[in-house]
mmCIF file of C-alpha atoms and ligand atoms in Angstrom:
data_model
loop_
_atom_site.group_PDB
_atom_site.id
_atom_site.type_symbol
_atom_site.label_atom_id
_atom_site.label_comp_id
_atom_site.label_asym_id
_atom_site.label_seq_id
_atom_site.Cartn_x
_atom_site.Cartn_y
_atom_site.Cartn_z
ATOM 1 C CA MET A 1438 95.138 68.098 -44.000
ATOM 2 C CA PRO A 1439 91.921 66.830 -44.317
ATOM 3 C CA PRO A 1440 91.579 63.702 -42.870
ATOM 4 C CA PRO A 1441 91.964 60.433 -44.850
ATOM 5 C CA PRO A 1442 88.624 58.410 -46.477
ATOM 6 C CA ARG A 1443 86.707 56.157 -44.726
ATOM 7 C CA TRP A 1444 85.991 52.994 -45.522
ATOM 8 C CA ASP A 1445 83.644 50.744 -44.275
ATOM 9 C CA ILE A 1446 83.741 46.636 -45.041
ATOM 10 C CA PHE A 1447 81.039 44.472 -44.134
ATOM 11 C CA GLY A 1448 81.863 41.041 -43.381
ATOM 12 C CA LYS A 1449 79.834 37.923 -42.080
ATOM 13 C CA VAL A 1450 81.148 34.581 -41.986
ATOM 14 C CA VAL A 1451 80.126 32.146 -43.820
ATOM 15 C CA ASP A 1452 82.167 28.866 -42.616
ATOM 16 C CA ASN A 1453 85.982 28.386 -42.074
ATOM 17 C CA PHE A 1454 87.997 31.154 -41.805
ATOM 18 C CA GLY A 1455 88.646 32.434 -45.886
ATOM 19 C CA ASP A 1456 85.355 35.338 -44.857
ATOM 20 C CA ALA A 1457 86.940 36.984 -42.449
ATOM 21 C CA GLY A 1458 90.753 36.072 -43.643
ATOM 22 C CA VAL A 1459 89.743 37.489 -46.688
ATOM 23 C CA ALA A 1460 88.218 41.002 -45.439
ATOM 24 C CA TRP A 1461 90.899 41.227 -42.527
ATOM 25 C CA ARG A 1462 93.645 41.013 -45.394
ATOM 26 C CA LEU A 1463 91.920 43.172 -47.590
ATOM 27 C CA ALA A 1464 91.064 46.100 -44.498
ATOM 28 C CA ARG A 1465 94.732 45.666 -43.554
ATOM 29 C CA GLN A 1466 95.955 46.690 -46.657
ATOM 30 C CA LEU A 1467 94.144 49.395 -47.337
ATOM 31 C CA ALA A 1468 94.753 51.234 -44.033
ATOM 32 C CA ALA A 1469 98.299 50.184 -44.451
ATOM 33 C CA GLU A 1470 99.343 50.802 -47.816
ATOM 34 C CA HIS A 1471 96.391 53.410 -48.439
ATOM 35 C CA ALA A 1472 96.688 55.082 -45.316
ATOM 36 C CA LEU A 1473 93.030 55.434 -45.073
ATOM 37 C CA ASP A 1474 90.874 55.097 -42.338
ATOM 38 C CA VAL A 1475 89.405 51.245 -42.099
ATOM 39 C CA THR A 1476 86.693 50.268 -39.748
ATOM 40 C CA LEU A 1477 85.631 46.343 -40.661
ATOM 41 C CA TRP A 1478 82.183 45.336 -38.787
ATOM 42 C CA GLN A 1479 82.877 41.430 -38.593
ATOM 43 C CA ASP A 1480 80.096 39.355 -37.340
ATOM 44 C CA ASP A 1481 81.959 36.755 -36.075
ATOM 45 C CA ILE A 1482 85.274 37.737 -34.486
ATOM 46 C CA GLU A 1483 86.212 34.973 -32.472
ATOM 47 C CA VAL A 1484 87.590 33.073 -36.218
ATOM 48 C CA LEU A 1485 89.436 36.233 -37.035
ATOM 49 C CA ALA A 1486 91.476 35.800 -33.254
ATOM 50 C CA ARG A 1487 92.402 32.745 -34.583
ATOM 51 C CA ILE A 1488 94.308 33.999 -37.451
ATOM 52 C CA ALA A 1489 95.084 37.770 -36.440
ATOM 53 C CA PRO A 1490 97.702 38.957 -33.452
ATOM 54 C CA GLY A 1491 96.369 41.310 -31.221
ATOM 55 C CA VAL A 1492 92.356 40.769 -32.098
ATOM 56 C CA ASP A 1493 90.535 40.130 -28.780
ATOM 57 C CA ALA A 1494 87.926 38.051 -29.668
ATOM 58 C CA SER A 1495 85.602 39.412 -26.352
ATOM 59 C CA LEU A 1496 85.743 43.167 -27.410
ATOM 60 C CA ASP A 1497 82.958 44.508 -29.383
ATOM 61 C CA ALA A 1498 85.208 47.552 -30.991
ATOM 62 C CA GLN A 1499 89.159 47.704 -30.689
ATOM 63 C CA GLN A 1500 92.295 48.488 -32.552
ATOM 64 C CA ALA A 1501 94.291 46.208 -34.785
ATOM 65 C CA MET A 1502 97.213 46.190 -36.802
ATOM 66 C CA GLY A 1503 96.215 49.814 -37.841
ATOM 67 C CA VAL A 1504 92.053 49.045 -38.886
ATOM 68 C CA THR A 1505 89.498 49.735 -36.267
ATOM 69 C CA LEU A 1506 87.116 46.300 -35.477
ATOM 70 C CA ARG A 1507 83.969 46.285 -34.509
ATOM 71 C CA ARG A 1508 81.825 43.311 -34.310
ATOM 72 C CA TRP A 1509 78.496 43.565 -36.644
ATOM 73 C CA ILE A 1510 75.836 43.587 -34.245
ATOM 74 C CA GLU A 1511 71.886 44.109 -35.094
ATOM 75 C CA PRO A 1512 69.990 45.834 -34.433
ATOM 76 C CA PHE A 1513 72.734 47.573 -35.865
ATOM 77 C CA PRO A 1514 74.506 51.238 -33.765
ATOM 78 C CA ALA A 1515 73.598 54.488 -35.579
ATOM 79 C CA ALA A 1516 76.781 54.954 -37.477
ATOM 80 C CA THR A 1517 77.559 57.721 -40.092
ATOM 81 C CA PRO A 1518 78.475 56.006 -44.035
ATOM 82 C CA ALA A 1519 81.694 56.312 -44.960
ATOM 83 C CA ASP A 1520 82.519 57.456 -48.567
ATOM 84 C CA VAL A 1521 83.534 54.118 -49.696
ATOM 85 C CA VAL A 1522 81.336 50.149 -48.170
ATOM 86 C CA VAL A 1523 82.458 47.273 -49.269
ATOM 87 C CA ASP A 1524 80.361 44.268 -49.189
ATOM 88 C CA ALA A 1525 82.498 41.585 -48.796
ATOM 89 C CA PHE A 1526 81.155 38.533 -50.532
ATOM 90 C CA GLY A 1527 77.799 39.867 -50.874
ATOM 91 C CA GLY A 1528 76.395 38.984 -47.469
ATOM 92 C CA GLY A 1529 74.421 42.312 -47.654
ATOM 93 C CA LEU A 1530 74.548 45.319 -45.005
ATOM 94 C CA PRO A 1531 72.353 46.309 -41.829
ATOM 95 C CA GLU A 1532 69.175 47.685 -43.484
ATOM 96 C CA ALA A 1533 69.754 50.884 -40.562
ATOM 97 C CA TYR A 1534 73.395 51.629 -43.002
ATOM 98 C CA VAL A 1535 71.675 51.473 -46.126
ATOM 99 C CA GLU A 1536 68.973 53.852 -44.696
ATOM 100 C CA ALA A 1537 71.740 56.356 -43.776
ATOM 101 C CA MET A 1538 73.451 56.300 -47.014
ATOM 102 C CA ALA A 1539 70.175 56.793 -48.259
ATOM 103 C CA ARG A 1540 70.051 59.954 -46.820
ATOM 104 C CA LEU A 1541 73.137 61.481 -48.066
ATOM 105 C CA PRO A 1542 73.258 64.003 -50.061
ATOM 106 C CA SER A 1543 75.833 61.820 -52.203
ATOM 107 C CA PRO A 1544 76.179 58.532 -51.329
ATOM 108 C CA PRO A 1545 79.153 56.258 -50.634
ATOM 109 C CA ALA A 1546 80.852 54.313 -53.281
ATOM 110 C CA TRP A 1547 78.977 50.742 -53.055
ATOM 111 C CA PHE A 1548 81.238 47.775 -53.845
ATOM 112 C CA ILE A 1549 80.148 44.290 -52.961
ATOM 113 C CA LEU A 1550 83.239 42.293 -53.106
ATOM 114 C CA GLU A 1551 82.333 38.437 -55.093
ATOM 115 C CA TYR A 1552 84.512 35.219 -54.605
ATOM 116 C CA LEU A 1553 87.443 34.433 -56.794
ATOM 117 C CA SER A 1554 87.344 31.922 -59.913
ATOM 118 C CA ALA A 1555 89.242 31.898 -62.950
ATOM 119 C CA GLU A 1556 86.309 31.678 -64.926
ATOM 120 C CA PRO A 1557 86.084 33.458 -68.233
ATOM 121 C CA TRP A 1558 82.534 35.059 -67.555
ATOM 122 C CA VAL A 1559 83.726 36.642 -64.197
ATOM 123 C CA GLU A 1560 85.950 39.352 -66.324
ATOM 124 C CA ARG A 1561 82.177 40.068 -67.800
ATOM 125 C CA ALA A 1562 80.772 40.489 -64.821
ATOM 126 C CA HIS A 1563 83.673 42.636 -63.117
ATOM 127 C CA GLY A 1564 82.774 45.832 -62.232
ATOM 128 C CA LEU A 1565 78.849 46.047 -64.018
ATOM 129 C CA ALA A 1566 75.915 48.168 -61.679
ATOM 130 C CA SER A 1567 73.832 46.521 -59.202
ATOM 131 C CA PRO A 1568 71.650 48.791 -58.550
ATOM 132 C CA HIS A 1569 69.428 48.667 -55.428
ATOM 133 C CA PRO A 1570 66.372 47.481 -55.889
ATOM 134 C CA ARG A 1571 64.491 49.752 -53.850
ATOM 135 C CA LEU A 1572 66.647 53.003 -52.935
ATOM 136 C CA ALA A 1573 69.133 55.389 -55.403
ATOM 137 C CA LEU A 1574 72.193 53.951 -54.499
ATOM 138 C CA PRO A 1575 74.309 53.379 -56.785
ATOM 139 C CA ARG A 1576 76.509 50.091 -56.158
ATOM 140 C CA ARG A 1577 79.033 47.595 -58.494
ATOM 141 C CA PHE A 1578 80.580 43.901 -58.171
ATOM 142 C CA TRP A 1579 84.120 44.013 -57.827
ATOM 143 C CA PHE A 1580 85.364 40.696 -59.156
ATOM 144 C CA PRO A 1581 88.912 39.421 -57.466
ATOM 145 C CA GLY A 1582 89.986 37.075 -60.876
ATOM 146 C CA PHE A 1583 93.956 36.510 -62.535
ATOM 147 C CA SER A 1584 93.500 38.892 -65.666
ATOM 148 C CA ALA A 1585 93.890 42.906 -65.749
ATOM 149 C CA ARG A 1586 90.384 42.850 -67.287
ATOM 150 C CA THR A 1587 89.198 41.517 -63.406
ATOM 151 C CA GLY A 1588 89.426 43.133 -60.077
ATOM 152 C CA GLY A 1589 93.013 41.155 -59.758
ATOM 153 C CA LEU A 1590 93.646 39.496 -56.466
ATOM 154 C CA LEU A 1591 95.181 40.948 -52.639
ATOM 155 C CA ARG A 1592 98.614 41.251 -52.713
ATOM 156 C CA GLU A 1593 100.420 43.583 -50.269
ATOM 157 C CA ARG A 1594 102.784 46.203 -51.742
ATOM 158 C CA ASP A 1595 106.040 44.549 -50.008
ATOM 159 C CA LEU A 1596 104.893 40.592 -50.934
ATOM 160 C CA ILE A 1597 107.472 39.673 -53.396
ATOM 161 C CA ALA A 1598 110.601 40.801 -52.358
ATOM 162 C CA SER A 1599 109.438 40.043 -48.808
ATOM 163 C CA ARG A 1600 109.071 36.606 -49.921
ATOM 164 C CA ASP A 1601 112.235 36.628 -51.585
ATOM 165 C CA ALA A 1602 113.538 38.102 -48.559
ATOM 166 C CA PHE A 1603 112.988 35.414 -46.594
ATOM 167 C CA ARG A 1604 114.059 33.191 -48.910
ATOM 168 C CA ARG A 1605 117.577 33.916 -48.812
ATOM 169 C CA ASP A 1606 117.807 34.007 -45.080
ATOM 170 C CA ASP A 1607 118.691 30.780 -43.973
ATOM 171 C CA ALA A 1608 118.228 31.615 -40.035
ATOM 172 C CA ALA A 1609 114.675 33.165 -40.664
ATOM 173 C CA GLN A 1610 113.597 29.783 -42.356
ATOM 174 C CA ARG A 1611 115.382 27.484 -39.595
ATOM 175 C CA ALA A 1612 113.491 30.623 -36.494
ATOM 176 C CA LEU A 1613 110.381 29.337 -38.566
ATOM 177 C CA TRP A 1614 110.968 25.810 -37.652
ATOM 178 C CA ALA A 1615 111.618 26.256 -34.566
ATOM 179 C CA ARG A 1616 108.861 28.108 -34.193
ATOM 180 C CA LEU A 1617 106.669 25.941 -34.892
ATOM 181 C CA ASP A 1618 108.713 22.870 -33.340
ATOM 182 C CA VAL A 1619 109.804 20.640 -37.177
ATOM 183 C CA PRO A 1620 113.079 20.243 -38.120
ATOM 184 C CA ALA A 1621 113.884 22.576 -40.816
ATOM 185 C CA PRO A 1622 113.800 20.371 -43.818
ATOM 186 C CA ALA A 1623 116.099 18.178 -44.865
ATOM 187 C CA PRO A 1624 117.978 18.091 -48.424
ATOM 188 C CA ASP A 1625 116.565 15.099 -49.215
ATOM 189 C CA GLU A 1626 112.921 15.334 -48.015
ATOM 190 C CA LEU A 1627 109.919 17.266 -50.267
ATOM 191 C CA ARG A 1628 108.205 19.343 -47.198
ATOM 192 C CA VAL A 1629 104.868 19.324 -47.387
ATOM 193 C CA SER A 1630 101.979 21.645 -45.934
ATOM 194 C CA LEU A 1631 98.571 20.197 -45.711
ATOM 195 C CA PHE A 1632 95.247 22.519 -45.610
ATOM 196 C CA CYS A 1633 92.645 20.628 -47.450
ATOM 197 C CA TYR A 1634 88.581 19.856 -46.515
ATOM 198 C CA PRO A 1635 88.127 16.524 -44.594
ATOM 199 C CA ASN A 1636 88.702 14.359 -47.685
ATOM 200 C CA PRO A 1637 87.994 10.784 -48.157
ATOM 201 C CA ALA A 1638 91.741 11.555 -50.795
ATOM 202 C CA LEU A 1639 93.772 11.762 -48.258
ATOM 203 C CA PRO A 1640 93.927 8.514 -46.782
ATOM 204 C CA PRO A 1641 94.927 6.908 -50.104
ATOM 205 C CA LEU A 1642 97.340 9.731 -50.665
ATOM 206 C CA LEU A 1643 99.332 9.550 -47.203
ATOM 207 C CA ASP A 1644 98.921 5.593 -48.199
ATOM 208 C CA ALA A 1645 101.031 6.629 -51.399
ATOM 209 C CA TRP A 1646 103.214 8.873 -49.333
ATOM 210 C CA THR A 1647 104.426 5.834 -47.050
ATOM 211 C CA GLU A 1648 105.017 3.963 -49.506
ATOM 212 C CA GLY A 1649 106.248 5.740 -51.898
ATOM 213 C CA ASP A 1650 110.561 6.822 -53.341
ATOM 214 C CA ASP A 1651 110.294 10.614 -52.003
ATOM 215 C CA ILE A 1652 110.855 11.276 -48.017
ATOM 216 C CA VAL A 1653 107.768 13.169 -47.157
ATOM 217 C CA VAL A 1654 107.381 15.106 -44.463
ATOM 218 C CA CYS A 1655 103.825 16.860 -44.494
ATOM 219 C CA VAL A 1656 102.815 19.497 -41.732
ATOM 220 C CA VAL A 1657 99.447 19.536 -40.895
ATOM 221 C CA PRO A 1658 97.913 22.597 -38.728
ATOM 222 C CA GLU A 1659 95.969 21.431 -35.790
ATOM 223 C CA GLY A 1660 92.577 20.866 -36.703
ATOM 224 C CA VAL A 1661 92.798 20.396 -39.988
ATOM 225 C CA ALA A 1662 91.524 16.866 -41.638
ATOM 226 C CA THR A 1663 91.664 15.977 -37.680
ATOM 227 C CA GLY A 1664 89.177 12.682 -38.232
ATOM 228 C CA ALA A 1665 91.169 11.067 -41.638
ATOM 229 C CA LEU A 1666 94.424 12.257 -39.281
ATOM 230 C CA ASP A 1667 93.144 9.741 -36.425
ATOM 231 C CA ALA A 1668 92.009 7.088 -38.101
ATOM 232 C CA TRP A 1669 94.427 6.703 -40.826
ATOM 233 C CA THR A 1670 96.925 6.843 -37.080
ATOM 234 C CA ALA A 1671 94.615 4.653 -35.553
ATOM 235 C CA GLY A 1672 94.280 7.128 -33.146
ATOM 236 C CA ASN A 1673 97.560 8.188 -33.320
ATOM 237 C CA VAL A 1674 97.238 11.216 -34.247
ATOM 238 C CA PRO A 1675 99.861 13.943 -34.397
ATOM 239 C CA HIS A 1676 100.043 16.365 -31.780
ATOM 240 C CA PRO A 1677 102.436 19.665 -31.780
ATOM 241 C CA ARG A 1678 106.674 18.083 -30.851
ATOM 242 C CA ARG A 1679 105.042 14.517 -31.000
ATOM 243 C CA PRO A 1680 104.968 13.502 -35.054
ATOM 244 C CA TYR A 1681 103.479 10.192 -36.174
ATOM 245 C CA HIS A 1682 105.810 8.267 -38.396
ATOM 246 C CA ARG A 1683 105.426 5.545 -41.084
ATOM 247 C CA GLY A 1684 106.989 4.055 -43.971
ATOM 248 C CA ARG A 1685 108.807 7.093 -45.495
ATOM 249 C CA LEU A 1686 105.721 9.350 -44.619
ATOM 250 C CA THR A 1687 106.093 12.065 -41.581
ATOM 251 C CA LEU A 1688 103.355 13.546 -40.240
ATOM 252 C CA HIS A 1689 103.705 16.894 -38.255
ATOM 253 C CA ALA A 1690 100.996 19.076 -36.061
ATOM 254 C CA ILE A 1691 101.525 22.588 -35.814
ATOM 255 C CA PRO A 1692 99.583 25.206 -34.032
ATOM 256 C CA PHE A 1693 97.421 26.973 -36.027
ATOM 257 C CA VAL A 1694 99.269 29.692 -37.017
ATOM 258 C CA ALA A 1695 98.627 33.358 -38.056
ATOM 259 C CA GLN A 1696 97.834 34.599 -41.524
ATOM 260 C CA ASP A 1697 101.210 36.401 -42.143
ATOM 261 C CA THR A 1698 103.656 33.212 -40.368
ATOM 262 C CA TYR A 1699 100.931 31.032 -42.454
ATOM 263 C CA ASP A 1700 103.016 32.828 -45.747
ATOM 264 C CA ARG A 1701 106.008 32.419 -44.486
ATOM 265 C CA LEU A 1702 104.639 28.278 -43.941
ATOM 266 C CA LEU A 1703 103.779 28.394 -47.495
ATOM 267 C CA TRP A 1704 107.057 30.268 -48.795
ATOM 268 C CA SER A 1705 108.776 27.218 -46.520
ATOM 269 C CA SER A 1706 107.855 24.101 -47.888
ATOM 270 C CA SER A 1707 108.123 22.579 -51.157
ATOM 271 C CA LEU A 1708 104.831 21.711 -52.025
ATOM 272 C CA ASN A 1709 101.306 23.372 -50.939
ATOM 273 C CA PHE A 1710 98.118 22.154 -50.361
ATOM 274 C CA VAL A 1711 95.332 24.847 -50.032
ATOM 275 C CA ARG A 1712 91.925 25.282 -50.137
ATOM 276 C CA GLY A 1713 89.080 27.619 -49.979
ATOM 277 C CA GLU A 1714 90.165 30.898 -51.429
ATOM 278 C CA ASP A 1715 92.713 33.319 -49.407
ATOM 279 C CA SER A 1716 95.161 29.852 -48.841
ATOM 280 C CA PHE A 1717 94.855 29.218 -52.271
ATOM 281 C CA VAL A 1718 95.928 33.075 -53.462
ATOM 282 C CA ARG A 1719 98.665 32.733 -51.079
ATOM 283 C CA ALA A 1720 99.809 29.899 -52.449
ATOM 284 C CA GLN A 1721 99.873 31.619 -55.868
ATOM 285 C CA TRP A 1722 102.224 34.852 -54.691
ATOM 286 C CA ALA A 1723 104.287 31.285 -53.018
ATOM 287 C CA ALA A 1724 105.424 30.360 -56.436
ATOM 288 C CA ARG A 1725 105.423 27.022 -56.349
ATOM 289 C CA ALA A 1726 103.285 24.048 -57.057
ATOM 290 C CA CYS A 1727 100.036 23.615 -55.323
ATOM 291 C CA VAL A 1728 97.581 21.787 -55.100
ATOM 292 C CA TRP A 1729 94.287 22.750 -54.632
ATOM 293 C CA ASN A 1730 91.206 21.329 -52.585
ATOM 294 C CA ILE A 1731 88.129 24.047 -53.975
ATOM 295 C CA TYR A 1732 84.935 24.757 -51.672
ATOM 296 C CA PRO A 1733 82.800 21.956 -52.519
ATOM 297 C CA GLN A 1734 79.469 24.000 -53.987
ATOM 298 C CA PRO A 1735 76.151 22.474 -54.511
ATOM 299 C CA GLN A 1736 75.639 20.803 -58.324
ATOM 300 C CA GLY A 1737 79.437 20.786 -58.477
ATOM 301 C CA ALA A 1738 79.616 24.211 -59.310
ATOM 302 C CA HIS A 1739 83.179 23.932 -58.312
ATOM 303 C CA TRP A 1740 84.039 21.489 -61.340
ATOM 304 C CA PRO A 1741 84.203 24.340 -63.372
ATOM 305 C CA LYS A 1742 85.992 26.486 -61.861
ATOM 306 C CA LEU A 1743 88.701 24.262 -61.077
ATOM 307 C CA ASP A 1744 88.878 23.815 -64.791
ATOM 308 C CA ALA A 1745 88.979 27.308 -64.898
ATOM 309 C CA TYR A 1746 91.807 27.444 -62.995
ATOM 310 C CA LEU A 1747 93.987 24.930 -64.194
ATOM 311 C CA ASP A 1748 93.351 25.635 -67.148
ATOM 312 C CA ARG A 1749 94.596 29.237 -67.024
ATOM 313 C CA SER A 1750 97.470 28.324 -64.321
ATOM 314 C CA THR A 1751 98.844 26.056 -67.170
ATOM 315 C CA ALA A 1752 98.782 28.114 -70.136
ATOM 316 C CA GLY A 1753 102.103 27.458 -72.219
ATOM 317 C CA LEU A 1754 102.903 24.179 -69.922
ATOM 318 C CA ASP A 1755 103.692 20.655 -71.877
ATOM 319 C CA PRO A 1756 100.898 18.990 -72.191
ATOM 320 C CA ARG A 1757 102.396 16.514 -69.602
ATOM 321 C CA PRO A 1758 103.144 17.831 -66.415
ATOM 322 C CA ALA A 1759 100.016 20.021 -67.267
ATOM 323 C CA ALA A 1760 97.710 16.626 -67.707
ATOM 324 C CA ALA A 1761 99.558 15.513 -63.908
ATOM 325 C CA LEU A 1762 98.405 18.371 -62.328
ATOM 326 C CA ARG A 1763 95.053 18.292 -63.733
ATOM 327 C CA ARG A 1764 94.939 14.462 -63.245
ATOM 328 C CA PHE A 1765 96.232 14.794 -59.469
ATOM 329 C CA SER A 1766 94.132 18.033 -58.385
ATOM 330 C CA ARG A 1767 91.184 16.461 -59.515
ATOM 331 C CA ALA A 1768 91.475 13.140 -57.663
ATOM 332 C CA TRP A 1769 92.189 15.289 -54.623
ATOM 333 C CA ASN A 1770 88.786 16.929 -55.247
ATOM 334 C CA GLY A 1771 87.625 13.181 -55.475
ATOM 335 C CA ALA A 1772 86.701 13.194 -59.428
ATOM 336 C CA PRO A 1773 85.258 9.809 -60.121
ATOM 337 C CA ASP A 1774 87.086 9.683 -63.561
ATOM 338 C CA VAL A 1775 90.594 9.545 -62.958
ATOM 339 C CA GLY A 1776 91.794 6.945 -60.800
ATOM 340 C CA PRO A 1777 93.254 5.900 -57.621
ATOM 341 C CA ILE A 1778 94.994 9.090 -56.191
ATOM 342 C CA GLY A 1779 98.545 6.802 -55.970
ATOM 343 C CA ALA A 1780 98.610 6.736 -59.501
ATOM 344 C CA ALA A 1781 98.195 10.553 -59.775
ATOM 345 C CA TRP A 1782 100.592 11.358 -57.229
ATOM 346 C CA GLY A 1783 103.440 9.236 -58.860
ATOM 347 C CA ASP A 1784 103.085 11.269 -62.518
ATOM 348 C CA PHE A 1785 102.273 14.482 -60.475
ATOM 349 C CA ALA A 1786 105.687 14.014 -58.882
ATOM 350 C CA LEU A 1787 107.588 12.721 -61.252
ATOM 351 C CA ALA A 1788 106.449 16.102 -62.824
ATOM 352 C CA ARG A 1789 106.753 18.715 -60.261
ATOM 353 C CA LEU A 1790 110.003 20.491 -60.646
ATOM 354 C CA VAL A 1791 108.777 21.564 -64.186
ATOM 355 C CA LEU A 1792 105.008 22.779 -62.237
ATOM 356 C CA ASP A 1793 107.539 24.375 -59.760
ATOM 357 C CA ARG A 1794 109.429 26.229 -63.008
ATOM 358 C CA HIS A 1795 105.829 27.083 -64.408
ATOM 359 C CA ALA A 1796 104.247 27.774 -60.803
ATOM 360 C CA GLU A 1797 107.438 31.021 -60.278
ATOM 361 C CA ALA A 1798 105.792 32.247 -64.108
ATOM 362 C CA TRP A 1799 102.484 32.132 -63.602
ATOM 363 C CA ALA A 1800 102.864 34.051 -60.348
ATOM 364 C CA ALA A 1801 105.485 36.775 -61.802
ATOM 365 C CA ASP A 1802 102.607 36.723 -64.713
ATOM 366 C CA LEU A 1803 100.215 37.800 -62.070
ATOM 367 C CA ALA A 1804 102.215 39.845 -59.424
ATOM 368 C CA VAL A 1805 102.053 42.919 -62.382
ATOM 369 C CA LEU A 1806 98.748 42.966 -62.535
ATOM 370 C CA PRO A 1807 97.145 45.754 -60.860
ATOM 371 C CA ASP A 1808 96.306 44.421 -57.196
ATOM 372 C CA LEU A 1809 92.838 43.416 -55.990
ATOM 373 C CA ALA A 1810 93.259 46.594 -53.074
ATOM 374 C CA THR A 1811 94.827 49.186 -55.211
ATOM 375 C CA GLY A 1812 91.970 48.509 -58.120
ATOM 376 C CA LEU A 1813 89.071 49.404 -55.210
ATOM 377 C CA VAL A 1814 90.868 52.466 -54.310
ATOM 378 C CA ASN A 1815 90.749 53.562 -58.066
ATOM 379 C CA ALA A 1816 87.831 52.862 -58.686
ATOM 380 C CA ALA A 1817 86.655 54.444 -55.145
ATOM 381 C CA SER A 1818 88.235 57.424 -55.975
ATOM 382 C CA ASP A 1819 86.372 58.745 -58.882
ATOM 383 C CA ARG A 1820 83.896 59.362 -56.367
ATOM 384 C CA VAL A 1821 85.196 59.903 -52.843
HETATM 385 O O1 TRH B 2211 89.152 28.338 -44.357
HETATM 386 P P1 TRH B 2211 88.285 28.249 -46.210
HETATM 387 O O2 TRH B 2211 87.872 26.484 -46.515
HETATM 388 O O3 TRH B 2211 88.117 29.723 -46.094
HETATM 389 C C1 TRH B 2211 86.569 29.914 -46.861
HETATM 390 C C2 TRH B 2211 85.747 30.015 -46.759
HETATM 391 O O4 TRH B 2211 84.725 28.548 -46.424
HETATM 392 C C3 TRH B 2211 84.076 30.154 -46.788
HETATM 393 O O5 TRH B 2211 83.189 30.230 -46.787
HETATM 394 C C4 TRH B 2211 84.241 29.770 -48.708
HETATM 395 O O6 TRH B 2211 83.208 30.483 -49.540
HETATM 396 C C5 TRH B 2211 85.702 30.278 -49.270
HETATM 397 O O7 TRH B 2211 87.196 30.059 -48.229
HETATM 398 C C6 TRH B 2211 85.944 29.924 -50.633
HETATM 399 O O8 TRH B 2211 89.742 28.710 -46.606
HETATM 400 P P2 TRH B 2211 90.509 30.018 -46.879
HETATM 401 O O9 TRH B 2211 89.594 30.839 -47.945
HETATM 402 O O10 TRH B 2211 91.930 29.275 -47.488
HETATM 403 O O11 TRH B 2211 90.475 30.529 -45.987
HETATM 404 C C7 TRH B 2211 92.177 30.178 -44.974
HETATM 405 C C8 TRH B 2211 91.682 31.216 -43.783
HETATM 406 O O12 TRH B 2211 93.192 30.649 -42.884
HETATM 407 C C9 TRH B 2211 93.012 31.793 -44.979
HETATM 408 O O13 TRH B 2211 93.345 33.143 -44.303
HETATM 409 C C10 TRH B 2211 94.752 31.873 -44.227
HETATM 410 C C11 TRH B 2211 94.553 30.749 -42.823
HETATM 411 N N1 TRH B 2211 95.180 30.599 -41.938
HETATM 412 C C12 TRH B 2211 95.923 31.210 -41.093
HETATM 413 O O14 TRH B 2211 95.696 32.438 -40.845
HETATM 414 N N2 TRH B 2211 96.745 30.106 -40.510
HETATM 415 C C13 TRH B 2211 96.994 28.320 -41.137
HETATM 416 O O15 TRH B 2211 97.646 27.713 -39.821
HETATM 417 C C14 TRH B 2211 95.919 28.190 -41.483
HETATM 418 C C15 TRH B 2211 96.484 26.804 -42.120
HETATM 419 C C16 TRH B 2211 95.149 29.079 -42.376
#
């Protein structure tokens, strides 16, 4: 048997967890489902160690979950380039590595994995060549996206089946909540998971929950929105096993969990607030209404992205619930033209069950598209 093709993925942390989180998920899936010899070269391993069990931030080289993980340091050590190279989020490759690629008789397949967007232009840019400016090295863009004309979304082979099995398994759900030190959801409450950026809309939303019709139990991973929670609770910011109650709202802090546990948290909650890219994608797979805190970009470049996602994901939905989701999403992201978030929450809460049904259909439609990792493997196999 010939050895499996080698893949090198290069990842840099720009900020937060998503850059490393996406690269790690891709690396894991390529190794587990495509039997590839995958190395992830990652600059900041500490970020990864927080979301990937078994990763030791002190090691420069290690094996975890089927992947070789190496700290990306400069000067970059001499390395034989792999058969396929992925530049995660266009952070670039080490110069010495690129030079080594150029010396090979047949250069590796080289992909620039871009950020996710639902905007229509992505379908035109996906797969386009991006030749190296100086060296005769072919390279192409790979855009994740929500249609068959893009690179698709990260979706493990058994993800949907695992989700459905977990949802049928009361004991597994109770075990998850017990592990998080949070009571399992009561039938009459709205269980919310909250992952967001520092967000000025959070305090007024907490006020609305406090005084609203629903009993809201909101679960927040440690380190998320700490400043706002600290201020809103007048220093009584919740800690694991020490919830905070006010009116109809209970806030539970939970530990920051591993990626796979985070998936289960999303599957077990009735409403998920997510952010960035990776948690946002995982919330699509949870197949329930979700609210996206989009990564803010200079010159408001994130607004068309948010609108494009809302346009695409609410296609075919009745105008009223679609408008409620749009208004609440825009309010959550700080749009000045949609009125107070408390009012937007009221409309959203009324539309939630319809939005849930639609989210289920949306997730089912997405789940029949080719997944990102398989698309990359197929594209690379033209050359490997
Ligand atoms: O952390 P994020 O905001 O990450 C990013 C980066 O900021 C990046 O620079 C930006 O370009 C990108 O967003 C769009 O949000 P994201 O993408 O959702 O990544 C969070 C990761 O953390 C994801 O892999 C899920 C994981 N996670 C856990 O594993 N456990 C947890 O408890 C939580 C809350 C998240």
